[in-house]
Amino acid sequence: MNDQKIIEVINKLVGIIKYHKIKNASELKKYIYTHNFSEKNMKQMKELFAEYGEMNVFNCVLSYYSTKLQNTKKNLIKKIKGFKL
């Protein structure tokens, strides 16, 4: 998955976290699998999860969101790619 697609998925996940006030990775996972997303969005998320691990992605996105001022998307991508399965 290229960096641009990773950023698209991250932006969607951050939006979900903000809007629904999600506090941890298991809440985010539950939300994703219990709500309807477009086929394209689900495919992108599942591709990212398969490549880097669900909980790794969720935890990275949550830490990115909670420390947004200190992190850039570029650093987040490096962190996520460090978990490549």
Tab-separated table of C-alpha atoms in Angstrom:
chain	number	residue	atom	x	y	z
A	1	MET	CA	0.000	0.000	0.000
A	2	ASN	CA	1.467	3.360	-0.971
A	3	ASP	CA	1.868	6.318	1.382
A	4	GLN	CA	-1.036	8.290	-0.130
A	5	LYS	CA	-3.494	5.434	0.465
A	6	ILE	CA	-2.203	4.995	4.014
A	7	ILE	CA	-2.815	8.707	4.644
A	8	GLU	CA	-6.368	8.422	3.234
A	9	VAL	CA	-7.171	5.537	5.581
A	10	ILE	CA	-5.531	7.321	8.531
A	11	ASN	CA	-7.626	10.434	7.877
A	12	LYS	CA	-10.798	8.312	7.893
A	13	LEU	CA	-9.789	6.619	11.135
A	14	VAL	CA	-8.876	9.933	12.801
A	15	GLY	CA	-12.268	11.314	11.741
A	16	ILE	CA	-14.007	8.342	13.342
A	17	ILE	CA	-11.972	8.778	16.537
A	18	LYS	CA	-12.765	12.502	16.748
A	19	TYR	CA	-16.460	12.311	15.919
A	20	HIS	CA	-17.278	9.274	18.058
A	21	LYS	CA	-14.831	10.053	20.892
A	22	ILE	CA	-13.206	6.626	20.680
A	23	LYS	CA	-10.681	6.052	23.451
A	24	ASN	CA	-8.903	2.788	22.636
A	25	ALA	CA	-8.049	0.363	19.872
A	26	SER	CA	-10.726	-2.191	20.764
A	27	GLU	CA	-13.471	0.484	20.606
A	28	LEU	CA	-12.194	1.542	17.192
A	29	LYS	CA	-12.112	-2.061	15.963
A	30	LYS	CA	-15.663	-2.660	17.225
A	31	TYR	CA	-16.894	0.513	15.516
A	32	ILE	CA	-15.275	-0.362	12.192
A	33	TYR	CA	-16.714	-3.861	12.079
A	34	THR	CA	-20.225	-2.855	13.208
A	35	HIS	CA	-20.822	0.095	10.863
A	36	ASN	CA	-21.329	0.213	7.145
A	37	PHE	CA	-18.565	1.739	5.075
A	38	SER	CA	-18.352	1.877	1.325
A	39	GLU	CA	-16.796	-1.173	-0.288
A	40	LYS	CA	-13.775	0.915	-1.338
A	41	ASN	CA	-13.188	2.237	2.198
A	42	MET	CA	-13.522	-1.205	3.785
A	43	LYS	CA	-11.173	-2.691	1.188
A	44	GLN	CA	-8.541	-0.016	1.920
A	45	MET	CA	-8.864	-0.484	5.689
A	46	LYS	CA	-8.669	-4.275	5.453
A	47	GLU	CA	-5.642	-4.008	3.163
A	48	LEU	CA	-3.871	-1.756	5.676
A	49	PHE	CA	-4.835	-4.051	8.580
A	50	ALA	CA	-3.652	-7.152	6.716
A	51	GLU	CA	-0.325	-5.573	5.844
A	52	TYR	CA	0.497	-4.047	9.240
A	53	GLY	CA	-1.828	-5.693	11.777
A	54	GLU	CA	-5.143	-4.295	13.024
A	55	MET	CA	-4.149	-3.454	16.562
A	56	ASN	CA	-0.819	-1.966	15.447
A	57	VAL	CA	-2.642	0.383	13.062
A	58	PHE	CA	-5.311	1.283	15.633
A	59	ASN	CA	-2.738	2.004	18.332
A	60	CYS	CA	-0.567	4.058	15.971
A	61	VAL	CA	-3.554	6.116	14.809
A	62	LEU	CA	-4.738	6.671	18.381
A	63	SER	CA	-1.280	7.768	19.498
A	64	TYR	CA	-1.022	10.019	16.425
A	65	TYR	CA	-4.390	11.607	17.235
A	66	SER	CA	-3.568	12.137	20.920
A	67	THR	CA	-0.141	13.682	20.184
A	68	LYS	CA	-0.978	15.353	16.892
A	69	LEU	CA	1.153	18.417	17.556
A	70	GLN	CA	4.347	16.386	17.986
A	71	ASN	CA	3.780	13.946	15.133
A	72	THR	CA	3.494	14.380	11.414
A	73	LYS	CA	1.756	12.030	9.034
A	74	LYS	CA	5.179	11.150	7.637
A	75	ASN	CA	6.335	9.961	11.081
A	76	LEU	CA	3.106	8.010	11.520
A	77	ILE	CA	3.614	6.234	8.200
A	78	LYS	CA	7.152	5.262	9.273
A	79	LYS	CA	5.792	3.953	12.582
A	80	ILE	CA	3.034	1.919	10.910
A	81	LYS	CA	5.420	0.522	8.285
A	82	GLY	CA	7.667	-0.645	11.127
A	83	PHE	CA	4.964	-3.227	11.934
A	84	LYS	CA	4.878	-4.776	8.443
A	85	LEU	CA	3.843	-8.410	8.821
